[in-house]
Amino acid sequence: MFKIKLTCSAIILYAFTTFTVHSTTNNDKNISTIVNQHLQAIADPIKGIGAREAGSAKEQETINYVENRFKAMGLVVSVQPFTLPKNELVSANVIADLNIDKKYTLILAAHLDSTGEALGSQGAIDNATGLAAMLTVAELLANKKALPYNVRFIALGAEEAGILGAKHYVKTLIDTQESTNNILAMINLDTIAGGDYLYVHSAHTTPYRCGDISGSYNSEAHIRDALFNISKQLIEPKQQYIIHPAYEGYPEGVTGSWSDHAPFACSGVPIAYIETTNFSINGKDGYDGYSQSEHSALWDCFDSETHSACDRKKETKWGHIWHKEFDQLSTMEQLFPQRITQQLTATVKVLVEFLSTFKVVNTTDK
Ligand SMILES: [Zn+2]
């Protein structure tokens, strides 16, 4: 039975170490090699899988790939299938625990599906980038059994079909004795390379429409801020995280409910959401971060003075790098040499640092 999550102040104190910059044993080259292997295996339609629409054989192939990788790392792995209401096809979440016997859990998640091949996408940016980074972080943390908490890696199915995997996962938690009370944070990785800049967000201060997910909506920003601070210390300026400025409907640094973090925030879990985009562009619906790049190839015509389309009535492309023909590794590498590798390496470094140094002080256990 689900219990409303207690606010952290009385029961759980979160703290972060005042860390110094570590000379990591997993250097940038090592990280980029691992992350690129996963990226190719997931998004390359010839050497790997390619487009993997929810419920398709290709999505299942991705589920198998992720499950096998997690098992090879020695994690405790389970596959959680669910049915897509629209067409009765089956998707699944792949869940892998680092230290399953610990009381508290930090979740790192990325969706494993993509839009279908019919739209021209191979799901490279959205979201092989997030999935590859998550697998790399798991691999780098696989021997950290001494951490005082569990790290749970979740590859979520059917995000593009309506955030179905995340909703199923959260509802299942609420329906079981596990509940969300002991989940300290959820970090969502979606489209984390390819866009012009790296951003980190917290949940919107106005609660999302949570539907049938019950809980005490959580818009705390401490996970976002911790990731932001780590990026400032570890990462060179070009790939440091940005907190987006306030714009109409979206106060500074908060995000909408359009990705897998939303059901978690609804159930009371503090979230952070990492993505690449460009909030300085005046896109189709204003400054909402839905135009990811100023690169002229991604626009019918981009006006660099107004940071918008030359002709807002005629523009059809709007600088979008996901869901359609630009969402392919070869195209993106041509447009932005080395960008994907550099952005993914930066995020892997930040996440490894965050997940290795998080401190939980549980006053009720004393
Ligand atoms: Zn996505």
mmCIF file of C-alpha atoms and ligand atoms in Angstrom:
data_model
loop_
_atom_site.group_PDB
_atom_site.id
_atom_site.type_symbol
_atom_site.label_atom_id
_atom_site.label_comp_id
_atom_site.label_asym_id
_atom_site.label_seq_id
_atom_site.Cartn_x
_atom_site.Cartn_y
_atom_site.Cartn_z
ATOM 1 C CA MET A 1 0.000 0.000 0.000
ATOM 2 C CA PHE A 2 1.351 3.371 -0.957
ATOM 3 C CA LYS A 3 2.102 5.879 1.722
ATOM 4 C CA ILE A 4 2.519 9.529 0.955
ATOM 5 C CA LYS A 5 6.198 10.320 0.850
ATOM 6 C CA LEU A 6 7.400 12.171 3.889
ATOM 7 C CA THR A 7 9.198 15.387 3.211
ATOM 8 C CA CYS A 8 12.886 14.987 3.579
ATOM 9 C CA SER A 9 13.611 17.560 6.255
ATOM 10 C CA ALA A 10 12.522 15.527 9.279
ATOM 11 C CA ILE A 11 13.327 12.012 8.217
ATOM 12 C CA ILE A 12 16.005 11.998 5.582
ATOM 13 C CA LEU A 13 18.709 14.565 5.237
ATOM 14 C CA TYR A 14 20.411 14.798 1.919
ATOM 15 C CA ALA A 15 23.957 15.934 1.775
ATOM 16 C CA PHE A 16 26.635 16.093 -0.812
ATOM 17 C CA THR A 17 30.296 15.885 -0.131
ATOM 18 C CA THR A 18 32.315 18.980 -0.704
ATOM 19 C CA PHE A 19 34.267 17.246 -3.390
ATOM 20 C CA THR A 20 37.492 18.159 -4.952
ATOM 21 C CA VAL A 21 38.172 17.409 -8.579
ATOM 22 C CA HIS A 22 39.187 13.780 -8.745
ATOM 23 C CA SER A 23 41.792 12.543 -11.102
ATOM 24 C CA THR A 24 39.548 9.804 -12.362
ATOM 25 C CA THR A 25 40.922 6.459 -13.394
ATOM 26 C CA ASN A 26 38.295 6.326 -16.110
ATOM 27 C CA ASN A 27 39.715 8.949 -18.371
ATOM 28 C CA ASP A 28 37.804 10.711 -21.104
ATOM 29 C CA LYS A 29 39.119 8.414 -23.818
ATOM 30 C CA ASN A 30 37.991 5.335 -21.976
ATOM 31 C CA ILE A 31 34.525 6.821 -21.427
ATOM 32 C CA SER A 32 34.139 7.918 -25.040
ATOM 33 C CA THR A 33 35.183 4.469 -26.291
ATOM 34 C CA ILE A 34 32.587 2.695 -24.152
ATOM 35 C CA VAL A 35 29.789 5.167 -24.836
ATOM 36 C CA ASN A 36 30.395 5.099 -28.590
ATOM 37 C CA GLN A 37 30.281 1.296 -28.648
ATOM 38 C CA HIS A 38 26.844 1.368 -27.040
ATOM 39 C CA LEU A 39 25.707 4.187 -29.312
ATOM 40 C CA GLN A 40 26.633 2.221 -32.445
ATOM 41 C CA ALA A 41 25.096 -0.988 -31.127
ATOM 42 C CA ILE A 42 21.789 0.764 -30.398
ATOM 43 C CA ALA A 43 21.409 3.341 -33.183
ATOM 44 C CA ASP A 44 23.370 2.125 -36.208
ATOM 45 C CA PRO A 45 20.849 0.343 -38.453
ATOM 46 C CA ILE A 46 23.546 -1.747 -40.164
ATOM 47 C CA LYS A 47 26.008 -2.615 -37.387
ATOM 48 C CA GLY A 48 23.405 -2.365 -34.651
ATOM 49 C CA ILE A 49 19.662 -2.021 -34.101
ATOM 50 C CA GLY A 50 18.445 1.351 -35.468
ATOM 51 C CA ALA A 51 14.821 2.568 -35.139
ATOM 52 C CA ARG A 52 13.019 0.706 -32.351
ATOM 53 C CA GLU A 53 9.397 1.678 -32.099
ATOM 54 C CA ALA A 54 7.459 0.656 -28.982
ATOM 55 C CA GLY A 55 6.179 -2.912 -29.278
ATOM 56 C CA SER A 56 8.299 -3.741 -32.343
ATOM 57 C CA ALA A 57 10.798 -6.575 -32.801
ATOM 58 C CA LYS A 58 13.521 -3.904 -32.824
ATOM 59 C CA GLU A 59 12.414 -2.613 -29.430
ATOM 60 C CA GLN A 60 12.569 -6.193 -28.139
ATOM 61 C CA GLU A 61 16.078 -6.504 -29.598
ATOM 62 C CA THR A 62 17.022 -3.387 -27.624
ATOM 63 C CA ILE A 63 15.491 -4.823 -24.457
ATOM 64 C CA ASN A 64 17.597 -7.966 -24.943
ATOM 65 C CA TYR A 65 20.735 -5.935 -25.605
ATOM 66 C CA VAL A 66 20.323 -3.862 -22.443
ATOM 67 C CA GLU A 67 19.440 -6.909 -20.325
ATOM 68 C CA ASN A 68 22.529 -8.774 -21.534
ATOM 69 C CA ARG A 69 24.811 -5.797 -20.958
ATOM 70 C CA PHE A 70 23.544 -5.318 -17.399
ATOM 71 C CA LYS A 71 23.967 -9.030 -16.669
ATOM 72 C CA ALA A 72 27.514 -8.980 -18.024
ATOM 73 C CA MET A 73 28.272 -6.204 -15.511
ATOM 74 C CA GLY A 74 27.138 -8.428 -12.652
ATOM 75 C CA LEU A 75 24.067 -6.348 -11.738
ATOM 76 C CA VAL A 76 20.798 -7.854 -10.451
ATOM 77 C CA VAL A 77 18.534 -7.599 -13.505
ATOM 78 C CA SER A 78 14.788 -7.947 -14.029
ATOM 79 C CA VAL A 79 12.613 -7.339 -17.080
ATOM 80 C CA GLN A 80 9.185 -5.823 -16.459
ATOM 81 C CA PRO A 81 6.862 -6.354 -19.440
ATOM 82 C CA PHE A 82 3.651 -4.391 -20.050
ATOM 83 C CA THR A 83 1.041 -4.204 -22.789
ATOM 84 C CA LEU A 84 0.522 -1.152 -24.991
ATOM 85 C CA PRO A 85 -3.178 -0.253 -24.756
ATOM 86 C CA LYS A 86 -3.348 1.060 -28.326
ATOM 87 C CA ASN A 87 -2.392 -2.144 -30.147
ATOM 88 C CA GLU A 88 -1.915 -4.899 -27.514
ATOM 89 C CA LEU A 89 1.781 -5.183 -28.392
ATOM 90 C CA VAL A 90 4.242 -5.783 -25.564
ATOM 91 C CA SER A 91 6.998 -3.463 -24.380
ATOM 92 C CA ALA A 92 9.169 -3.727 -21.267
ATOM 93 C CA ASN A 93 11.364 -1.913 -18.773
ATOM 94 C CA VAL A 94 14.772 -3.350 -17.940
ATOM 95 C CA ILE A 95 15.726 -2.790 -14.302
ATOM 96 C CA ALA A 96 19.234 -3.346 -12.932
ATOM 97 C CA ASP A 97 20.316 -2.919 -9.314
ATOM 98 C CA LEU A 98 23.846 -2.279 -8.131
ATOM 99 C CA ASN A 99 23.306 -2.944 -4.393
ATOM 100 C CA ILE A 100 19.800 -4.333 -4.109
ATOM 101 C CA ASP A 101 20.007 -5.033 -0.368
ATOM 102 C CA LYS A 102 20.407 -1.353 0.578
ATOM 103 C CA LYS A 103 17.495 0.594 2.018
ATOM 104 C CA TYR A 104 17.683 3.672 -0.212
ATOM 105 C CA THR A 105 17.812 3.862 -3.968
ATOM 106 C CA LEU A 106 18.946 6.434 -6.519
ATOM 107 C CA ILE A 107 17.464 5.907 -9.988
ATOM 108 C CA LEU A 108 19.155 6.695 -13.294
ATOM 109 C CA ALA A 109 16.817 6.146 -16.269
ATOM 110 C CA ALA A 110 16.709 6.511 -20.053
ATOM 111 C CA HIS A 111 14.086 5.370 -22.539
ATOM 112 C CA LEU A 112 15.078 2.587 -24.881
ATOM 113 C CA ASP A 113 12.479 3.007 -27.646
ATOM 114 C CA SER A 114 12.403 5.549 -30.481
ATOM 115 C CA THR A 115 9.941 6.850 -33.028
ATOM 116 C CA GLY A 116 9.349 4.512 -35.972
ATOM 117 C CA GLU A 117 11.381 4.208 -39.130
ATOM 118 C CA ALA A 118 8.510 5.714 -41.143
ATOM 119 C CA LEU A 119 9.418 9.157 -39.824
ATOM 120 C CA GLY A 120 13.051 8.715 -40.958
ATOM 121 C CA SER A 121 14.581 8.616 -37.482
ATOM 122 C CA GLN A 122 16.984 5.962 -36.261
ATOM 123 C CA GLY A 123 16.645 7.116 -32.671
ATOM 124 C CA ALA A 124 20.293 8.157 -32.414
ATOM 125 C CA ILE A 125 19.804 11.399 -30.509
ATOM 126 C CA ASP A 126 16.422 10.433 -29.057
ATOM 127 C CA ASN A 127 17.370 8.380 -27.211
ATOM 128 C CA ALA A 128 20.364 6.161 -27.970
ATOM 129 C CA THR A 129 22.394 8.994 -26.420
ATOM 130 C CA GLY A 130 20.669 8.654 -23.040
ATOM 131 C CA LEU A 131 20.689 4.872 -23.117
ATOM 132 C CA ALA A 132 24.369 4.655 -24.094
ATOM 133 C CA ALA A 133 25.338 7.065 -21.308
ATOM 134 C CA MET A 134 23.325 5.125 -18.744
ATOM 135 C CA LEU A 135 24.953 1.826 -19.757
ATOM 136 C CA THR A 136 28.382 3.453 -19.566
ATOM 137 C CA VAL A 137 27.717 4.835 -16.079
ATOM 138 C CA ALA A 138 26.512 1.378 -14.995
ATOM 139 C CA GLU A 139 29.675 -0.198 -16.340
ATOM 140 C CA LEU A 140 31.886 2.330 -14.541
ATOM 141 C CA LEU A 141 30.007 1.888 -11.258
ATOM 142 C CA ALA A 142 29.579 -1.881 -11.475
ATOM 143 C CA ASN A 143 32.199 -2.575 -8.832
ATOM 144 C CA LYS A 144 31.019 0.098 -6.351
ATOM 145 C CA LYS A 145 29.449 -2.357 -3.963
ATOM 146 C CA ALA A 146 30.625 -0.290 -1.004
ATOM 147 C CA LEU A 147 28.209 2.567 -1.688
ATOM 148 C CA PRO A 148 25.753 3.013 1.211
ATOM 149 C CA TYR A 149 22.758 2.989 -1.154
ATOM 150 C CA ASN A 150 21.486 1.172 -4.193
ATOM 151 C CA VAL A 151 21.816 2.626 -7.680
ATOM 152 C CA ARG A 152 19.026 1.389 -9.931
ATOM 153 C CA PHE A 153 19.446 1.735 -13.680
ATOM 154 C CA ILE A 154 16.202 1.577 -15.644
ATOM 155 C CA ALA A 155 15.886 1.372 -19.423
ATOM 156 C CA LEU A 156 12.274 2.419 -19.931
ATOM 157 C CA GLY A 157 10.106 1.109 -22.776
ATOM 158 C CA ALA A 158 7.511 2.963 -24.857
ATOM 159 C CA GLU A 159 8.327 6.577 -23.933
ATOM 160 C CA GLU A 160 7.424 7.802 -27.403
ATOM 161 C CA ALA A 161 4.059 6.050 -27.115
ATOM 162 C CA GLY A 162 3.084 8.189 -24.098
ATOM 163 C CA ILE A 163 5.688 7.672 -21.321
ATOM 164 C CA LEU A 164 4.126 4.253 -20.837
ATOM 165 C CA GLY A 165 7.131 2.427 -19.381
ATOM 166 C CA ALA A 166 7.753 5.077 -16.724
ATOM 167 C CA LYS A 167 4.071 5.183 -15.792
ATOM 168 C CA HIS A 168 3.957 1.393 -15.546
ATOM 169 C CA TYR A 169 7.089 1.292 -13.408
ATOM 170 C CA VAL A 170 5.856 3.959 -10.969
ATOM 171 C CA LYS A 171 2.353 2.474 -10.719
ATOM 172 C CA THR A 172 3.838 -0.946 -10.008
ATOM 173 C CA LEU A 173 5.980 0.530 -7.225
ATOM 174 C CA ILE A 174 2.967 2.254 -5.708
ATOM 175 C CA ASP A 175 0.937 -0.963 -5.882
ATOM 176 C CA THR A 176 3.590 -3.015 -4.131
ATOM 177 C CA GLN A 177 5.069 -2.808 -0.706
ATOM 178 C CA GLU A 178 8.198 -1.246 -2.163
ATOM 179 C CA SER A 179 6.467 2.146 -2.775
ATOM 180 C CA THR A 180 8.485 5.239 -3.620
ATOM 181 C CA ASN A 181 9.339 6.199 -0.039
ATOM 182 C CA ASN A 182 12.924 4.991 -0.224
ATOM 183 C CA ILE A 183 13.721 6.449 -3.634
ATOM 184 C CA LEU A 184 16.004 9.409 -3.083
ATOM 185 C CA ALA A 185 16.061 10.696 -6.646
ATOM 186 C CA MET A 186 15.348 9.938 -10.280
ATOM 187 C CA ILE A 187 17.581 11.328 -13.011
ATOM 188 C CA ASN A 188 16.148 11.204 -16.520
ATOM 189 C CA LEU A 189 18.429 11.115 -19.569
ATOM 190 C CA ASP A 190 16.580 11.984 -22.768
ATOM 191 C CA THR A 191 18.212 13.502 -25.871
ATOM 192 C CA ILE A 192 21.378 14.264 -23.919
ATOM 193 C CA ALA A 193 23.588 14.945 -26.941
ATOM 194 C CA GLY A 194 23.190 16.655 -30.289
ATOM 195 C CA GLY A 195 21.552 19.934 -29.213
ATOM 196 C CA ASP A 196 23.577 23.128 -28.892
ATOM 197 C CA TYR A 197 23.879 23.165 -25.074
ATOM 198 C CA LEU A 198 23.527 20.835 -22.089
ATOM 199 C CA TYR A 199 20.782 21.714 -19.606
ATOM 200 C CA VAL A 200 19.675 20.237 -16.317
ATOM 201 C CA HIS A 201 16.126 20.830 -15.060
ATOM 202 C CA SER A 202 13.964 20.105 -12.038
ATOM 203 C CA ALA A 203 10.220 19.345 -12.109
ATOM 204 C CA HIS A 204 7.843 22.246 -12.756
ATOM 205 C CA THR A 205 6.775 24.173 -9.684
ATOM 206 C CA THR A 206 3.164 23.856 -10.844
ATOM 207 C CA PRO A 207 2.248 20.173 -10.460
ATOM 208 C CA TYR A 208 1.946 18.091 -13.614
ATOM 209 C CA ARG A 209 -1.362 16.468 -14.494
ATOM 210 C CA CYS A 210 -0.688 13.219 -12.703
ATOM 211 C CA GLY A 211 -3.740 11.210 -13.757
ATOM 212 C CA ASP A 212 -3.964 7.960 -11.834
ATOM 213 C CA ILE A 213 -0.528 8.281 -10.242
ATOM 214 C CA SER A 214 -1.008 9.182 -6.618
ATOM 215 C CA GLY A 215 1.515 10.801 -4.336
ATOM 216 C CA SER A 216 2.768 14.045 -2.961
ATOM 217 C CA TYR A 217 4.015 15.910 -6.053
ATOM 218 C CA ASN A 218 7.701 16.760 -5.710
ATOM 219 C CA SER A 219 9.342 19.754 -7.384
ATOM 220 C CA GLU A 220 12.470 19.932 -5.211
ATOM 221 C CA ALA A 221 15.506 21.181 -7.115
ATOM 222 C CA HIS A 222 18.395 19.849 -5.027
ATOM 223 C CA ILE A 223 19.258 16.999 -7.421
ATOM 224 C CA ARG A 224 19.350 19.438 -10.357
ATOM 225 C CA ASP A 225 21.519 21.843 -8.401
ATOM 226 C CA ALA A 226 23.946 19.130 -7.299
ATOM 227 C CA LEU A 227 24.436 17.975 -10.900
ATOM 228 C CA PHE A 228 24.854 21.580 -12.010
ATOM 229 C CA ASN A 229 27.529 22.201 -9.383
ATOM 230 C CA ILE A 230 29.433 19.036 -10.250
ATOM 231 C CA SER A 231 29.455 19.973 -13.927
ATOM 232 C CA LYS A 232 30.907 23.388 -13.013
ATOM 233 C CA GLN A 233 33.773 21.715 -11.188
ATOM 234 C CA LEU A 234 34.522 18.752 -13.436
ATOM 235 C CA ILE A 235 33.658 19.784 -16.959
ATOM 236 C CA GLU A 236 35.088 22.336 -19.347
ATOM 237 C CA PRO A 237 32.841 25.367 -19.997
ATOM 238 C CA LYS A 238 31.477 24.266 -23.377
ATOM 239 C CA GLN A 239 29.840 21.162 -21.899
ATOM 240 C CA GLN A 240 28.867 22.510 -18.488
ATOM 241 C CA TYR A 241 25.192 22.296 -17.595
ATOM 242 C CA ILE A 242 22.998 25.369 -17.910
ATOM 243 C CA ILE A 243 19.942 26.246 -15.834
ATOM 244 C CA HIS A 244 17.597 27.740 -18.415
ATOM 245 C CA PRO A 245 16.312 31.285 -17.847
ATOM 246 C CA ALA A 246 12.681 31.974 -17.001
ATOM 247 C CA TYR A 247 10.264 32.296 -19.893
ATOM 248 C CA GLU A 248 6.513 32.425 -20.178
ATOM 249 C CA GLY A 249 4.949 29.432 -18.469
ATOM 250 C CA TYR A 250 8.322 28.070 -17.314
ATOM 251 C CA PRO A 251 10.142 29.567 -14.342
ATOM 252 C CA GLU A 252 13.923 29.318 -14.361
ATOM 253 C CA GLY A 253 15.319 25.788 -14.455
ATOM 254 C CA VAL A 254 12.069 23.802 -14.523
ATOM 255 C CA THR A 255 10.713 21.496 -17.194
ATOM 256 C CA GLY A 256 7.412 20.176 -18.518
ATOM 257 C CA SER A 257 5.925 16.706 -18.224
ATOM 258 C CA TRP A 258 6.912 15.439 -21.667
ATOM 259 C CA SER A 259 9.397 12.777 -20.644
ATOM 260 C CA ASP A 260 9.908 9.904 -18.220
ATOM 261 C CA HIS A 261 10.616 12.041 -15.144
ATOM 262 C CA ALA A 262 6.978 13.173 -14.884
ATOM 263 C CA PRO A 263 5.406 10.065 -13.255
ATOM 264 C CA PHE A 264 8.241 10.006 -10.721
ATOM 265 C CA ALA A 265 7.706 13.664 -9.730
ATOM 266 C CA CYS A 266 3.984 12.878 -9.470
ATOM 267 C CA SER A 267 4.685 10.028 -7.056
ATOM 268 C CA GLY A 268 6.816 12.201 -4.758
ATOM 269 C CA VAL A 269 10.341 11.524 -6.012
ATOM 270 C CA PRO A 270 12.756 14.457 -6.527
ATOM 271 C CA ILE A 271 13.828 14.462 -10.176
ATOM 272 C CA ALA A 272 16.422 15.985 -12.458
ATOM 273 C CA TYR A 273 16.233 15.889 -16.230
ATOM 274 C CA ILE A 274 19.294 16.270 -18.446
ATOM 275 C CA GLU A 275 18.850 17.239 -22.115
ATOM 276 C CA THR A 276 20.587 19.104 -24.911
ATOM 277 C CA THR A 277 18.725 21.872 -26.645
ATOM 278 C CA ASN A 278 18.876 25.662 -27.118
ATOM 279 C CA PHE A 279 16.622 27.910 -25.070
ATOM 280 C CA SER A 280 17.890 31.064 -26.774
ATOM 281 C CA ILE A 281 15.980 30.154 -29.953
ATOM 282 C CA ASN A 282 12.537 31.668 -30.484
ATOM 283 C CA GLY A 283 10.978 28.455 -31.757
ATOM 284 C CA LYS A 284 7.566 27.603 -33.151
ATOM 285 C CA ASP A 285 5.903 28.171 -29.771
ATOM 286 C CA GLY A 286 8.388 30.632 -28.328
ATOM 287 C CA TYR A 287 11.363 30.063 -26.026
ATOM 288 C CA ASP A 288 10.413 26.575 -24.897
ATOM 289 C CA GLY A 289 13.552 24.584 -25.745
ATOM 290 C CA TYR A 290 11.820 22.690 -28.537
ATOM 291 C CA SER A 291 14.274 23.949 -31.169
ATOM 292 C CA GLN A 292 17.528 22.199 -30.352
ATOM 293 C CA SER A 293 19.996 23.859 -32.671
ATOM 294 C CA GLU A 294 20.800 26.957 -34.679
ATOM 295 C CA HIS A 295 22.655 24.968 -37.374
ATOM 296 C CA SER A 296 21.363 26.251 -40.718
ATOM 297 C CA ALA A 297 21.001 22.723 -42.133
ATOM 298 C CA LEU A 298 18.272 22.101 -39.561
ATOM 299 C CA TRP A 299 16.165 25.055 -40.725
ATOM 300 C CA ASP A 300 14.542 26.099 -43.978
ATOM 301 C CA CYS A 301 16.067 29.455 -43.093
ATOM 302 C CA PHE A 302 17.499 30.561 -39.731
ATOM 303 C CA ASP A 303 17.950 34.244 -38.884
ATOM 304 C CA SER A 304 20.881 34.463 -36.488
ATOM 305 C CA GLU A 305 20.001 38.043 -35.496
ATOM 306 C CA THR A 306 16.499 37.274 -34.246
ATOM 307 C CA HIS A 307 17.395 33.682 -33.245
ATOM 308 C CA SER A 308 14.362 32.430 -35.106
ATOM 309 C CA ALA A 309 13.065 31.392 -38.515
ATOM 310 C CA CYS A 310 13.555 33.936 -41.306
ATOM 311 C CA ASP A 311 9.871 33.481 -42.068
ATOM 312 C CA ARG A 312 7.952 32.049 -39.121
ATOM 313 C CA LYS A 313 4.945 31.298 -41.333
ATOM 314 C CA LYS A 314 6.898 29.252 -43.869
ATOM 315 C CA GLU A 315 9.362 27.438 -41.572
ATOM 316 C CA THR A 316 8.859 23.660 -41.435
ATOM 317 C CA LYS A 317 12.029 22.312 -39.764
ATOM 318 C CA TRP A 318 12.443 24.545 -36.674
ATOM 319 C CA GLY A 319 15.893 23.233 -35.714
ATOM 320 C CA HIS A 320 14.563 19.865 -34.513
ATOM 321 C CA ILE A 321 17.115 17.099 -34.221
ATOM 322 C CA TRP A 322 14.815 14.364 -33.007
ATOM 323 C CA HIS A 323 12.043 12.120 -34.342
ATOM 324 C CA LYS A 324 12.772 12.711 -38.048
ATOM 325 C CA GLU A 325 15.457 12.369 -40.696
ATOM 326 C CA PHE A 326 18.208 14.214 -38.809
ATOM 327 C CA ASP A 327 18.091 11.738 -35.925
ATOM 328 C CA GLN A 328 20.828 9.484 -37.334
ATOM 329 C CA LEU A 329 24.395 9.056 -36.123
ATOM 330 C CA SER A 330 25.999 9.698 -39.529
ATOM 331 C CA THR A 331 23.989 12.860 -40.208
ATOM 332 C CA MET A 332 24.594 14.295 -36.761
ATOM 333 C CA GLU A 333 28.324 13.519 -36.888
ATOM 334 C CA GLN A 334 28.516 15.301 -40.241
ATOM 335 C CA LEU A 335 26.708 18.377 -38.916
ATOM 336 C CA PHE A 336 28.475 18.438 -35.547
ATOM 337 C CA PRO A 337 31.828 16.596 -35.625
ATOM 338 C CA GLN A 338 32.726 15.224 -32.158
ATOM 339 C CA ARG A 339 29.821 17.003 -30.440
ATOM 340 C CA ILE A 340 27.939 13.842 -29.441
ATOM 341 C CA THR A 341 31.037 12.177 -28.014
ATOM 342 C CA GLN A 342 32.056 15.286 -26.058
ATOM 343 C CA GLN A 343 28.595 15.875 -24.617
ATOM 344 C CA LEU A 344 28.111 12.230 -23.644
ATOM 345 C CA THR A 345 31.539 12.021 -22.033
ATOM 346 C CA ALA A 346 30.757 15.123 -19.964
ATOM 347 C CA THR A 347 27.461 13.740 -18.694
ATOM 348 C CA VAL A 348 28.936 10.322 -17.878
ATOM 349 C CA LYS A 349 31.645 12.024 -15.785
ATOM 350 C CA VAL A 350 29.105 14.162 -13.918
ATOM 351 C CA LEU A 351 26.830 11.196 -13.216
ATOM 352 C CA VAL A 352 29.625 8.922 -12.010
ATOM 353 C CA GLU A 353 30.766 11.651 -9.627
ATOM 354 C CA PHE A 354 27.233 12.343 -8.388
ATOM 355 C CA LEU A 355 26.316 8.691 -7.895
ATOM 356 C CA SER A 356 29.619 7.930 -6.147
ATOM 357 C CA THR A 357 29.495 10.828 -3.687
ATOM 358 C CA PHE A 358 25.822 11.164 -2.726
ATOM 359 C CA LYS A 359 25.407 11.027 1.039
ATOM 360 C CA VAL A 360 22.331 9.816 2.869
ATOM 361 C CA VAL A 361 21.893 10.566 6.539
ATOM 362 C CA ASN A 362 18.906 8.675 7.839
ATOM 363 C CA THR A 363 18.029 10.031 11.245
ATOM 364 C CA THR A 364 15.338 7.390 11.861
ATOM 365 C CA ASP A 365 17.816 4.497 11.659
ATOM 366 C CA LYS A 366 19.988 5.698 14.497
HETATM 367 ZN ZN ZN B 1 13.095 10.954 -25.948
#
